[in-house]
Amino acid sequence: MKTLSSRFALLWLGLLFLASGLAAQDLGAVRQRMAQRLPELDRLKAAGVVGETNRGFVEVRAATPDAGQITSAENSDREVVYEAIAKQTGAPVDAVGRARARQIAAGSASGVWLQNERGEWYRKS
């Protein structure tokens, strides 16, 4: 399931980058950073340290030495992607993030902390 989730995330990122107006140099850097972070992010999510918000970002749920740095870096890159998609599509950035949150929730492994539309946390079963 973790592999399927990771492949889904990478496929989604690839499609978004192709659709976005990011410069090729930025595209490669963002894609590379997110791909490099993905195994550690998946580990933190599986351990319940990090959860996925209803806005398409990750949030620390249990403090660890590395969780804050990883979530901050991931959220910065996600923000760049969401802003590029919003600019290209004319959709509000928040709507892009919320749409991505629904995709992430659908593809997440069991046990991952997710936030529903009302902002309540639950573990995916």
Short mmCIF file of C-alpha atoms in Angstrom, two decimals:
data_model
loop_
_atom_site.label_atom_id
_atom_site.label_comp_id
_atom_site.label_asym_id
_atom_site.label_seq_id
_atom_site.Cartn_x
_atom_site.Cartn_y
_atom_site.Cartn_z
CA MET A 1 0.00 0.00 0.00
CA LYS A 2 2.89 2.33 0.84
CA THR A 3 4.42 1.72 -2.57
CA LEU A 4 1.09 2.36 -4.28
CA SER A 5 0.68 5.58 -2.32
CA SER A 6 4.21 6.68 -3.21
CA ARG A 7 3.71 5.90 -6.89
CA PHE A 8 0.40 7.75 -6.89
CA ALA A 9 2.05 10.78 -5.32
CA LEU A 10 4.92 10.77 -7.79
CA LEU A 11 2.57 10.35 -10.74
CA TRP A 12 0.42 13.22 -9.49
CA LEU A 13 3.47 15.42 -9.02
CA GLY A 14 4.68 14.62 -12.52
CA LEU A 15 1.35 15.55 -14.05
CA LEU A 16 1.13 18.74 -12.04
CA PHE A 17 4.60 19.83 -12.98
CA LEU A 18 3.86 19.30 -16.64
CA ALA A 19 0.70 21.38 -16.30
CA SER A 20 2.26 24.13 -14.22
CA GLY A 21 4.08 27.16 -15.51
CA LEU A 22 7.15 26.60 -13.36
CA ALA A 23 10.45 27.25 -15.05
CA ALA A 24 12.26 24.04 -16.02
CA GLN A 25 15.01 24.75 -13.49
CA ASP A 26 12.51 25.25 -10.64
CA LEU A 27 10.50 22.24 -11.79
CA GLY A 28 13.47 19.93 -11.53
CA ALA A 29 14.53 21.26 -8.14
CA VAL A 30 11.07 21.02 -6.59
CA ARG A 31 10.44 17.56 -8.05
CA GLN A 32 13.81 16.30 -6.83
CA ARG A 33 13.35 17.67 -3.31
CA MET A 34 9.87 16.20 -2.98
CA ALA A 35 10.95 12.81 -4.34
CA GLN A 36 13.93 12.71 -1.96
CA ARG A 37 11.72 13.59 1.01
CA LEU A 38 8.95 11.12 0.18
CA PRO A 39 10.38 8.01 1.91
CA GLU A 40 11.01 9.92 5.13
CA LEU A 41 7.63 11.63 4.93
CA ASP A 42 5.94 8.24 4.40
CA ARG A 43 7.83 6.88 7.43
CA LEU A 44 6.69 9.78 9.61
CA LYS A 45 3.09 9.40 8.44
CA ALA A 46 3.14 5.63 9.10
CA ALA A 47 4.48 6.31 12.61
CA GLY A 48 1.68 8.80 13.28
CA VAL A 49 4.14 11.67 13.70
CA VAL A 50 2.85 13.62 10.70
CA GLY A 51 -0.65 13.89 9.26
CA GLU A 52 -2.21 15.28 6.10
CA THR A 53 -4.42 18.35 6.57
CA ASN A 54 -7.61 19.12 4.68
CA ARG A 55 -5.75 21.95 2.91
CA GLY A 56 -3.17 19.71 1.22
CA PHE A 57 -0.32 20.27 3.63
CA VAL A 58 1.42 18.12 6.22
CA GLU A 59 1.28 18.88 9.91
CA VAL A 60 3.33 17.60 12.85
CA ARG A 61 1.15 15.64 15.26
CA ALA A 62 3.90 14.38 17.59
CA ALA A 63 7.14 16.35 17.89
CA THR A 64 10.34 14.61 16.85
CA PRO A 65 13.72 16.16 16.03
CA ASP A 66 13.27 15.80 12.26
CA ALA A 67 9.50 16.20 11.81
CA GLY A 68 9.42 19.99 11.91
CA GLN A 69 12.14 20.45 9.32
CA ILE A 70 10.68 17.87 6.95
CA THR A 71 7.11 19.21 7.17
CA SER A 72 8.29 22.79 6.70
CA ALA A 73 10.29 21.89 3.59
CA GLU A 74 7.46 19.76 2.17
CA ASN A 75 4.87 22.46 2.77
CA SER A 76 7.05 25.09 1.10
CA ASP A 77 7.35 22.96 -2.02
CA ARG A 78 3.66 22.09 -2.02
CA GLU A 79 2.83 25.78 -1.77
CA VAL A 80 4.93 26.49 -4.87
CA VAL A 81 3.11 23.74 -6.78
CA TYR A 82 -0.35 24.84 -5.63
CA GLU A 83 0.35 28.47 -6.53
CA ALA A 84 1.56 27.50 -10.00
CA ILE A 85 -1.52 25.38 -10.63
CA ALA A 86 -3.80 28.13 -9.32
CA LYS A 87 -2.14 30.67 -11.57
CA GLN A 88 -2.50 28.45 -14.62
CA THR A 89 -6.07 27.33 -13.95
CA GLY A 90 -7.46 30.48 -12.39
CA ALA A 91 -8.59 28.52 -9.34
CA PRO A 92 -7.95 29.87 -5.83
CA VAL A 93 -4.81 28.43 -4.23
CA ASP A 94 -6.88 27.14 -1.31
CA ALA A 95 -9.15 25.21 -3.70
CA VAL A 96 -6.12 23.60 -5.35
CA GLY A 97 -4.76 22.52 -1.96
CA ARG A 98 -8.12 21.17 -0.80
CA ALA A 99 -8.52 19.19 -4.03
CA ARG A 100 -5.06 17.74 -3.53
CA ALA A 101 -5.93 16.90 0.10
CA ARG A 102 -8.83 14.77 -1.11
CA GLN A 103 -6.52 12.95 -3.56
CA ILE A 104 -3.94 12.37 -0.84
CA ALA A 105 -6.59 11.03 1.56
CA ALA A 106 -7.91 8.62 -1.06
CA GLY A 107 -4.42 7.27 -1.78
CA SER A 108 -3.14 7.16 1.80
CA ALA A 109 -2.27 3.93 3.56
CA SER A 110 -4.27 2.65 6.49
CA GLY A 111 -3.25 4.23 9.78
CA VAL A 112 -2.26 7.61 8.32
CA TRP A 113 -3.65 10.63 10.15
CA LEU A 114 -5.94 12.72 7.95
CA GLN A 115 -8.09 15.76 8.53
CA ASN A 116 -11.71 15.78 7.39
CA GLU A 117 -13.45 18.80 5.87
CA ARG A 118 -14.43 20.05 9.36
CA GLY A 119 -10.80 19.96 10.51
CA GLU A 120 -11.21 16.89 12.71
CA TRP A 121 -8.36 14.39 12.74
CA TYR A 122 -8.94 10.68 12.12
CA ARG A 123 -6.82 7.67 11.26
CA LYS A 124 -7.56 6.10 7.91
CA SER A 125 -8.86 2.58 8.33
#
